[in-house]
Amino acid sequence: MLHIKVGLGSCGIAAGAQKVYDALLEKLEANPNLFILDKTNCIGACYVEPLVQVNDEIYGKVTPKKMDRILESYFQNIGILKEFVVYSPNFEARENNFFEMQTKWALRNCGIINPEKIEEYEARDGYKAIQKVADWSSEQIIEEIVGSGLRGRGGGGFSTGIKWRLAAAQTNTPKYIVCNADEGDPGAFMDRSILEGDPHGVIEGMLIAGKAIGASQGIIYCRAEYPLAIKRLNIALAQARKKNYLGKNVCGIQGFDFDIYVKEGAGAFVCGEETALLASIEGKRGMPNKRPPYPAEKGLWEQPTNINNVETFVNMPAIIMQGAEKYAALGTGNAKGTKVFAVTGKVAKSGLVEVPMGTPISKVIFDICGGVPKQKKIKAVQLGGPSGGCIPENMLNTLIDYDEIIKTGAIMGSGGMVVMDETTCMVDVAKFFLTFTQNESCGKCTFCRLGTLRMLEILERITQGEGKVEDLETLEKLSHQIKENSLCGLGQSAPNPVLSTIQYFRDEYEAHILEKHCPAMQCTALIR
């Protein structure tokens, strides 16, 4: 019997997957023995959504009519309609490279299991990791995570195991585990896809962290703009409680009581900063606080708190089950394991990509994602979202490594990767990201509140053809003052897109200012 899975992530639904699923469901209601119908999530190939898997083969850009043709080919023994197949383990399909060139740890279950069925998670070793560490001491768990070399995937890149050790050393109780799912970068959707596709993986990762530091309560802080992620999280939490993976004496571990609830955020970008996030959970306005004390010492409700993001937590069960050494074998000396990127912009194959640390950026863009379409030339790649910087084409062999990327003037960030071609105006890009951070500034710091506004006014003048030569010096001066005097990461990194574009694309700024001309023909006031 045919086993059909429809990719019902947010991206798939937006592309029309729900219509395909409903049409298949209608056929199944008329003939219950026709096939087995199931749901799954995005498998990363967003550029060919809607995706439908029939047995081993994955079909792309499926419509209800195309689905009828696919079914006919199976029922009439015509065979597989290879022209519609995007991936197959049995023959060379046109998008096999996109899937086979990746190394999946964080995304290991996404697009494979039905995220609303706990049994499918269990069938892939789900909740075995928390059972494996049942007799481990706190230090044993922490040592395993330290040994894996895992660094926080939310952008800071701090050692996860060291962070846990700081929280475990505190004697005050209760302690809290907080999952930062406040994904706010434009073009970033890594955390959303993981929450939609593997909510139990995140829950189990939080359980392991809870046992490691001695916490009894977990909170997933998720932006309210992710309704499907929140729905599936709540389904998974209810299922986990029913099977005693949450609650009293979790998995029969005497004295280990742990539960999780979801806190919906209002979508403030600044709440991605951990102290602002904690303030929001407590019902206060989401504004950062001075550190120290760090959350590990005094966090939620003044109690010891450990905060990691979605991608960090979902790696935990796999590290415990497969061993720290196997994870640490991937990557570089200072950046172990894999990293998930949301690749968007002027690229042929947009979607989610997971590769080992140490992979050249160029391999992600050209080998996996097909490069720039329409025979255009690549100009730059924006890494790290509004907090990151633009890397020019001649630096795309830079390795995916925290330290190597920082050297370019960008940051790893949470994993946004925006590709830009020759039609992109780099001055306009800087203005776009600065507009975002200026709007999202909480206003607590004068340098961030007013400094970014002054910078934005200068950029707007330049794109209007009213720029002055001294504006570049002013922008650089303001950038350094804002970075040095802002309290949190938002202000400290807000000038990065401006500084990196001035560094690598100064000629474009000079063309706007001296020649009153936009080389990319994007600034309408300068087109004549």
XYZ file of C-alpha atoms in Angstrom:
528
model
C 0.000 0.000 0.000
C 1.210 3.500 -0.824
C 2.389 5.589 2.124
C 1.899 9.288 1.363
C 3.288 12.140 3.467
C 2.405 15.762 2.776
C 4.785 18.494 3.954
C 2.546 20.685 6.086
C 5.003 23.205 7.503
C 4.191 26.903 7.306
C 6.132 27.193 4.035
C 4.347 24.218 2.493
C 0.906 25.427 3.573
C 1.649 28.871 2.119
C 2.585 27.196 -1.180
C -0.666 25.176 -1.313
C 0.119 21.922 0.532
C -3.109 22.061 2.556
C -5.152 21.874 -0.658
C -3.185 18.806 -1.730
C -3.688 17.174 1.671
C -7.426 17.944 1.683
C -7.836 16.482 -1.812
C -6.030 13.289 -0.732
C -8.123 13.116 2.436
C -11.293 13.336 0.353
C -10.148 10.394 -1.773
C -9.292 8.426 1.352
C -12.706 9.038 2.907
C -14.306 7.616 -0.239
C -11.956 4.617 -0.252
C -10.240 4.015 3.144
C -7.944 1.284 1.777
C -6.568 3.311 -1.127
C -3.380 4.491 0.635
C -1.968 5.607 3.993
C -2.031 9.390 4.418
C 0.186 11.208 6.891
C 1.481 14.684 7.722
C 5.067 15.785 8.066
C 6.873 19.121 8.092
C 9.260 21.023 5.853
C 12.309 18.987 4.849
C 14.226 22.136 3.935
C 13.638 22.368 0.178
C 11.285 25.350 0.404
C 11.957 26.309 -3.237
C 10.021 23.287 -4.549
C 7.088 23.333 -2.114
C 4.507 21.824 -1.854
C 6.360 18.549 -1.260
C 4.707 15.138 -1.135
C 6.536 11.903 -0.351
C 5.135 8.721 -1.883
C 6.957 5.714 -0.432
C 10.646 6.603 -0.994
C 10.252 9.345 -3.593
C 9.644 13.034 -2.869
C 7.652 14.986 -5.449
C 7.957 18.767 -5.743
C 5.609 21.633 -6.636
C 2.659 19.309 -6.273
C -0.886 20.490 -6.997
C -4.109 18.478 -6.573
C -4.151 17.822 -10.342
C -0.514 16.781 -10.401
C -1.211 14.518 -7.417
C -3.968 12.793 -9.428
C -1.440 12.015 -12.180
C 1.081 10.694 -9.645
C -1.523 8.385 -8.086
C -2.659 7.138 -11.496
C 0.911 6.172 -12.376
C 1.097 3.974 -9.274
C -2.375 2.441 -9.540
C -2.022 1.725 -13.262
C 1.473 0.244 -12.841
C 2.987 2.893 -15.098
C 5.692 3.481 -12.513
C 7.220 6.533 -10.901
C 6.713 9.847 -12.720
C 10.375 10.791 -12.614
C 9.849 14.231 -14.126
C 8.041 15.323 -10.934
C 10.463 13.691 -8.476
C 12.861 16.039 -6.686
C 14.532 13.436 -4.465
C 14.905 9.676 -4.599
C 17.290 7.273 -2.864
C 16.740 4.860 -5.783
C 17.814 6.949 -8.796
C 19.436 10.285 -9.673
C 16.647 12.834 -9.202
C 17.233 16.478 -10.054
C 17.526 17.765 -6.472
C 19.384 14.866 -4.871
C 22.456 17.057 -4.347
C 20.502 19.521 -2.214
C 19.682 16.768 0.265
C 22.741 14.527 0.026
C 25.340 17.288 0.513
C 23.932 18.116 3.946
C 24.746 16.603 7.355
C 21.664 16.614 9.553
C 21.777 16.614 13.346
C 19.429 19.420 14.341
C 17.110 18.705 11.383
C 17.385 14.910 11.677
C 13.624 14.413 12.210
C 12.199 17.370 10.279
C 10.272 16.233 7.235
C 10.676 12.602 8.337
C 8.206 12.187 11.208
C 4.683 13.408 11.859
C 5.385 16.059 14.534
C 1.934 15.532 16.043
C 2.547 11.826 16.791
C 4.828 11.091 19.734
C 5.072 7.443 18.649
C 6.953 8.460 15.500
C 9.445 10.442 17.578
C 9.883 7.464 19.916
C 10.467 5.179 16.932
C 13.545 7.272 16.068
C 15.094 6.877 19.546
C 12.966 9.675 20.966
C 13.150 10.113 24.758
C 15.855 7.458 24.995
C 18.485 10.112 25.688
C 16.786 11.293 28.892
C 16.475 7.654 29.943
C 20.152 7.092 29.136
C 21.210 9.889 31.527
C 18.806 8.767 34.280
C 21.702 7.514 36.427
C 24.212 10.135 35.327
C 25.294 12.852 37.704
C 24.909 16.492 36.827
C 28.634 16.747 36.111
C 28.578 13.671 33.840
C 25.902 15.230 31.631
C 27.692 18.581 31.567
C 31.034 16.937 30.736
C 29.415 15.179 27.762
C 28.087 18.490 26.410
C 31.408 20.249 27.058
C 33.174 17.406 25.256
C 30.911 17.802 22.219
C 32.157 21.364 21.752
C 28.608 22.613 21.187
C 28.366 26.398 21.303
C 25.110 28.307 21.569
C 23.355 28.470 18.213
C 21.417 31.635 19.023
C 24.214 33.951 17.911
C 26.387 34.440 21.006
C 28.369 31.249 20.460
C 29.116 30.725 24.160
C 30.046 27.179 25.245
C 26.789 25.399 26.114
C 28.375 23.052 28.639
C 30.162 25.882 30.485
C 26.893 27.800 30.615
C 25.175 24.774 32.176
C 28.003 24.375 34.675
C 27.539 27.962 35.896
C 23.833 27.321 36.521
C 24.428 23.910 38.103
C 26.839 25.449 40.618
C 24.143 27.718 42.059
C 22.489 26.557 45.274
C 19.276 28.615 45.115
C 16.115 26.823 44.020
C 13.926 26.615 42.053
C 15.977 26.785 38.868
C 14.608 27.398 35.376
C 15.351 26.265 31.832
C 14.301 28.780 29.176
C 14.173 28.043 25.442
C 14.621 31.189 23.372
C 12.352 30.761 20.352
C 11.987 34.508 19.740
C 13.402 34.261 16.232
C 13.294 37.812 14.898
C 15.882 38.202 12.115
C 14.361 39.083 8.714
C 14.699 35.999 6.529
C 15.385 33.583 9.400
C 13.130 30.570 9.939
C 15.398 27.861 11.368
C 13.805 27.742 14.820
C 10.268 27.877 13.442
C 10.887 24.870 11.214
C 12.424 22.868 14.061
C 9.526 23.663 16.407
C 7.011 22.740 13.712
C 8.861 19.609 12.618
C 10.445 18.204 15.787
C 8.863 19.692 18.936
C 9.668 16.580 20.996
C 13.360 16.974 20.164
C 13.347 20.429 21.756
C 11.394 19.163 24.774
C 13.845 16.300 25.323
C 16.794 18.680 25.011
C 15.264 20.875 27.721
C 14.721 17.793 29.913
C 18.409 16.897 29.636
C 19.374 20.475 30.521
C 16.940 20.446 33.429
C 18.479 17.300 34.879
C 21.973 18.682 34.351
C 21.444 21.907 36.322
C 18.772 20.696 38.753
C 15.862 22.683 37.312
C 12.191 21.876 37.823
C 10.500 24.218 35.342
C 10.955 24.946 31.642
C 9.558 27.815 29.576
C 9.555 28.039 25.783
C 9.406 31.725 24.823
C 7.982 31.673 21.290
C 6.798 34.613 19.239
C 3.044 34.633 18.700
C 3.575 35.014 14.932
C 4.395 31.280 14.898
C 0.880 29.835 15.453
C 1.610 26.436 13.891
C 4.787 26.018 15.969
C 2.870 26.909 19.143
C 0.029 24.537 18.255
C 2.406 21.612 17.683
C 4.406 22.442 20.810
C 1.280 22.300 22.937
C 0.234 18.999 21.329
C 3.704 17.571 22.032
C 3.697 18.828 25.638
C 0.324 17.190 26.305
C 1.543 13.905 24.784
C 4.775 14.028 26.809
C 2.863 14.591 30.061
C 0.574 11.672 29.291
C 3.587 9.368 28.890
C 5.393 10.732 31.959
C 8.159 12.396 29.969
C 7.052 15.531 31.815
C 5.663 15.889 35.323
C 6.551 14.105 38.554
C 9.460 11.628 38.584
C 10.075 11.996 34.843
C 10.732 8.624 33.156
C 10.707 7.009 36.593
C 13.712 9.065 37.742
C 12.964 9.547 41.421
C 13.078 13.181 42.496
C 13.314 14.569 38.957
C 10.173 16.660 38.510
C 10.108 18.798 35.378
C 7.375 20.461 33.325
C 7.308 22.974 30.464
C 4.878 25.626 29.314
C 4.825 27.960 26.315
C 5.002 31.725 26.773
C 3.927 33.670 23.679
C 5.911 36.820 22.943
C 4.627 39.864 21.089
C 7.406 39.825 18.508
C 9.839 42.402 19.879
C 13.253 41.801 18.310
C 15.009 43.034 21.447
C 13.471 40.144 23.396
C 15.940 37.876 21.644
C 18.408 39.332 24.176
C 18.220 37.066 27.204
C 17.651 39.645 29.961
C 14.927 41.366 27.909
C 13.350 37.960 27.261
C 13.279 37.189 30.999
C 11.691 40.564 31.735
C 8.972 39.783 29.173
C 8.251 36.385 30.766
C 7.850 38.146 34.101
C 5.234 40.454 32.582
C 7.480 43.490 32.363
C 8.404 45.545 29.331
C 11.065 43.659 27.362
C 14.156 45.758 28.044
C 17.724 44.516 28.688
C 19.444 44.763 32.063
C 23.078 45.092 33.004
C 25.158 41.952 33.379
C 26.550 40.701 35.761
C 24.728 39.159 37.462
C 24.192 36.734 34.612
C 20.951 34.734 34.301
C 22.807 31.593 35.421
C 23.222 33.313 38.800
C 20.119 35.471 38.985
C 17.658 35.157 36.130
C 13.916 34.475 35.980
C 12.236 35.626 39.186
C 15.759 36.287 40.565
C 16.489 32.543 40.419
C 19.275 30.627 38.561
C 18.224 30.290 34.930
C 19.743 28.650 31.872
C 18.813 30.038 28.454
C 19.560 28.356 25.121
C 17.877 28.639 21.756
C 15.832 26.050 19.832
C 18.662 24.710 17.662
C 20.939 24.274 20.689
C 18.365 22.213 22.589
C 17.357 19.995 19.670
C 20.981 18.838 19.294
C 21.105 17.488 22.876
C 19.332 14.118 22.437
C 21.470 13.242 19.394
C 24.690 14.180 21.202
C 23.752 12.014 24.192
C 22.695 9.060 22.041
C 25.540 9.168 19.504
C 28.251 10.479 21.806
C 30.121 13.745 22.202
C 33.100 12.487 20.191
C 31.040 11.889 17.066
C 29.581 15.390 17.215
C 32.973 16.973 17.975
C 34.499 15.146 14.987
C 32.522 17.511 12.756
C 33.671 21.086 12.295
C 36.820 22.999 13.197
C 38.945 23.496 16.298
C 36.754 26.302 17.646
C 33.436 25.427 16.031
C 32.184 21.858 16.396
C 29.169 20.074 14.955
C 26.785 21.400 12.350
C 24.927 24.647 11.734
C 21.506 25.245 10.190
C 21.124 28.185 7.797
C 18.032 29.766 6.296
C 19.266 30.619 2.805
C 17.156 33.286 1.105
C 17.441 36.190 -1.332
C 18.784 36.027 -4.886
C 19.541 32.307 -4.825
C 18.219 29.498 -7.014
C 17.295 27.126 -4.178
C 16.106 28.859 -1.038
C 15.424 26.876 2.100
C 17.018 25.282 5.141
C 20.527 23.889 4.888
C 22.504 22.076 7.606
C 26.227 21.620 7.075
C 29.268 20.845 9.247
C 31.105 23.790 10.741
C 34.175 24.574 8.646
C 32.247 24.317 5.372
C 33.045 27.234 3.003
C 30.170 29.673 2.559
C 30.572 29.240 -1.209
C 29.715 25.525 -0.955
C 26.361 26.336 0.658
C 25.471 28.974 -1.926
C 26.767 27.388 -5.135
C 27.005 23.624 -4.622
C 23.922 23.075 -2.453
C 21.697 26.052 -3.295
C 22.517 26.381 -6.983
C 24.031 29.865 -7.016
C 22.391 33.002 -8.356
C 19.662 32.507 -11.000
C 19.145 34.289 -14.331
C 22.890 34.390 -15.079
C 23.385 37.216 -12.605
C 26.599 37.644 -10.627
C 26.699 37.347 -6.873
C 27.644 40.559 -5.094
C 27.471 39.794 -1.365
C 26.030 37.596 1.354
C 24.471 39.016 4.511
C 25.211 36.837 7.537
C 23.763 37.307 11.009
C 20.679 39.321 10.073
C 20.365 42.937 11.232
C 23.192 42.302 13.684
C 25.512 40.905 11.025
C 27.444 42.176 8.070
C 27.785 41.793 4.324
C 30.566 39.571 3.003
C 31.660 40.399 -0.572
C 31.919 37.839 -3.367
C 35.722 37.570 -3.129
C 35.466 36.389 0.510
C 32.935 33.611 0.029
C 35.542 30.921 0.664
C 35.453 32.017 4.307
C 34.774 28.992 6.490
C 31.612 28.706 8.561
C 33.333 29.252 11.893
C 32.490 31.788 14.605
C 35.940 33.382 14.661
C 36.545 33.331 10.903
C 33.234 35.043 10.166
C 33.826 37.704 12.841
C 37.100 38.573 11.086
C 35.105 39.588 7.999
C 32.966 42.079 9.943
C 29.908 39.805 9.978
C 28.738 37.338 12.636
C 27.358 33.800 12.531
C 24.181 34.950 14.262
C 21.326 32.513 14.508
C 21.789 31.383 10.901
C 20.275 33.820 8.422
C 22.069 33.862 5.059
C 20.744 36.397 2.524
C 22.257 36.203 -0.961
C 22.501 39.401 -3.016
C 23.232 39.774 -6.721
C 24.478 42.675 -8.854
C 21.035 44.305 -8.858
C 21.269 44.890 -5.085
C 22.217 48.353 -3.837
C 24.447 47.930 -0.799
C 23.614 51.396 0.548
C 19.938 50.475 0.393
C 20.692 47.170 2.156
C 22.413 49.019 4.998
C 19.425 51.354 5.220
C 16.985 48.423 5.286
C 18.675 46.658 8.194
C 19.269 49.876 10.121
C 15.593 50.794 9.686
C 14.723 47.453 11.258
C 17.048 47.777 14.257
C 16.125 51.419 14.786
C 12.435 50.489 14.921
C 13.155 47.565 17.241
C 15.383 49.465 19.676
C 13.788 49.453 23.118
C 14.996 53.027 23.658
C 16.753 52.398 26.948
C 20.216 53.483 25.725
C 20.646 56.977 24.331
C 23.322 55.885 21.867
C 21.128 53.126 20.463
C 17.895 55.137 20.511
C 19.238 58.340 18.962
C 22.478 57.180 17.360
C 20.762 54.697 15.050
C 18.184 57.366 14.151
C 20.919 59.840 13.155
C 22.626 57.120 11.089
C 19.354 56.261 9.385
C 18.747 59.922 8.508
C 22.185 60.091 6.865
C 21.560 56.909 4.858
C 18.195 58.218 3.719
C 19.856 61.443 2.543
C 22.486 59.491 0.635
C 19.886 57.366 -1.178
C 17.962 60.528 -2.017
C 21.033 62.079 -3.678
C 21.630 64.569 -0.877
C 24.670 62.913 0.685
C 27.907 64.703 1.576
C 31.492 63.435 1.510
C 31.810 63.853 5.281
C 28.775 61.586 5.824
C 30.945 58.466 5.562
C 33.220 59.630 8.356
C 30.188 60.556 10.460
C 28.606 57.133 9.902
C 31.780 55.353 10.970
C 32.199 57.572 14.033
C 28.593 57.072 15.131
C 28.884 53.319 14.533
C 31.795 52.937 16.906
C 30.163 55.116 19.570
C 26.927 53.096 19.419
C 28.803 49.770 19.577
C 30.867 50.871 22.574
C 28.104 52.493 24.614
C 25.000 50.339 24.082
C 23.867 48.009 26.848
C 22.792 44.942 24.863
C 23.640 43.062 21.705
C 21.036 44.886 19.615
C 22.762 48.255 19.958
C 26.257 46.795 20.015
C 25.702 45.104 16.657
C 23.215 47.455 14.941
C 25.949 49.355 13.027
C 27.487 46.159 11.575
C 25.618 46.270 8.230
C 26.678 49.909 7.764
C 30.322 49.336 8.718
C 30.681 46.228 6.543
C 29.108 47.843 3.476
C 31.292 50.934 3.855
C 34.341 48.690 4.224
C 33.683 46.507 1.179
C 31.451 48.680 -1.023
C 32.735 52.195 -0.380
C 32.681 52.870 -4.121
C 28.878 52.512 -4.109
C 28.549 55.067 -1.323
C 30.865 57.434 -3.223
C 28.830 56.955 -6.416
C 25.667 57.944 -4.517
C 27.352 60.965 -2.932
C 29.716 62.296 -5.626
C 28.053 61.154 -8.852
C 24.437 61.200 -7.617
C 24.121 57.778 -9.183
C 23.018 54.370 -7.884
C 25.118 51.724 -9.716
C 22.525 49.022 -8.998
C 19.664 51.225 -10.258
C 17.601 50.681 -7.108
C 17.450 54.138 -5.505
C 14.670 55.750 -7.544
C 15.682 59.316 -6.660
C 19.029 58.704 -8.416
C 17.699 57.124 -11.605
C 17.698 59.500 -14.551
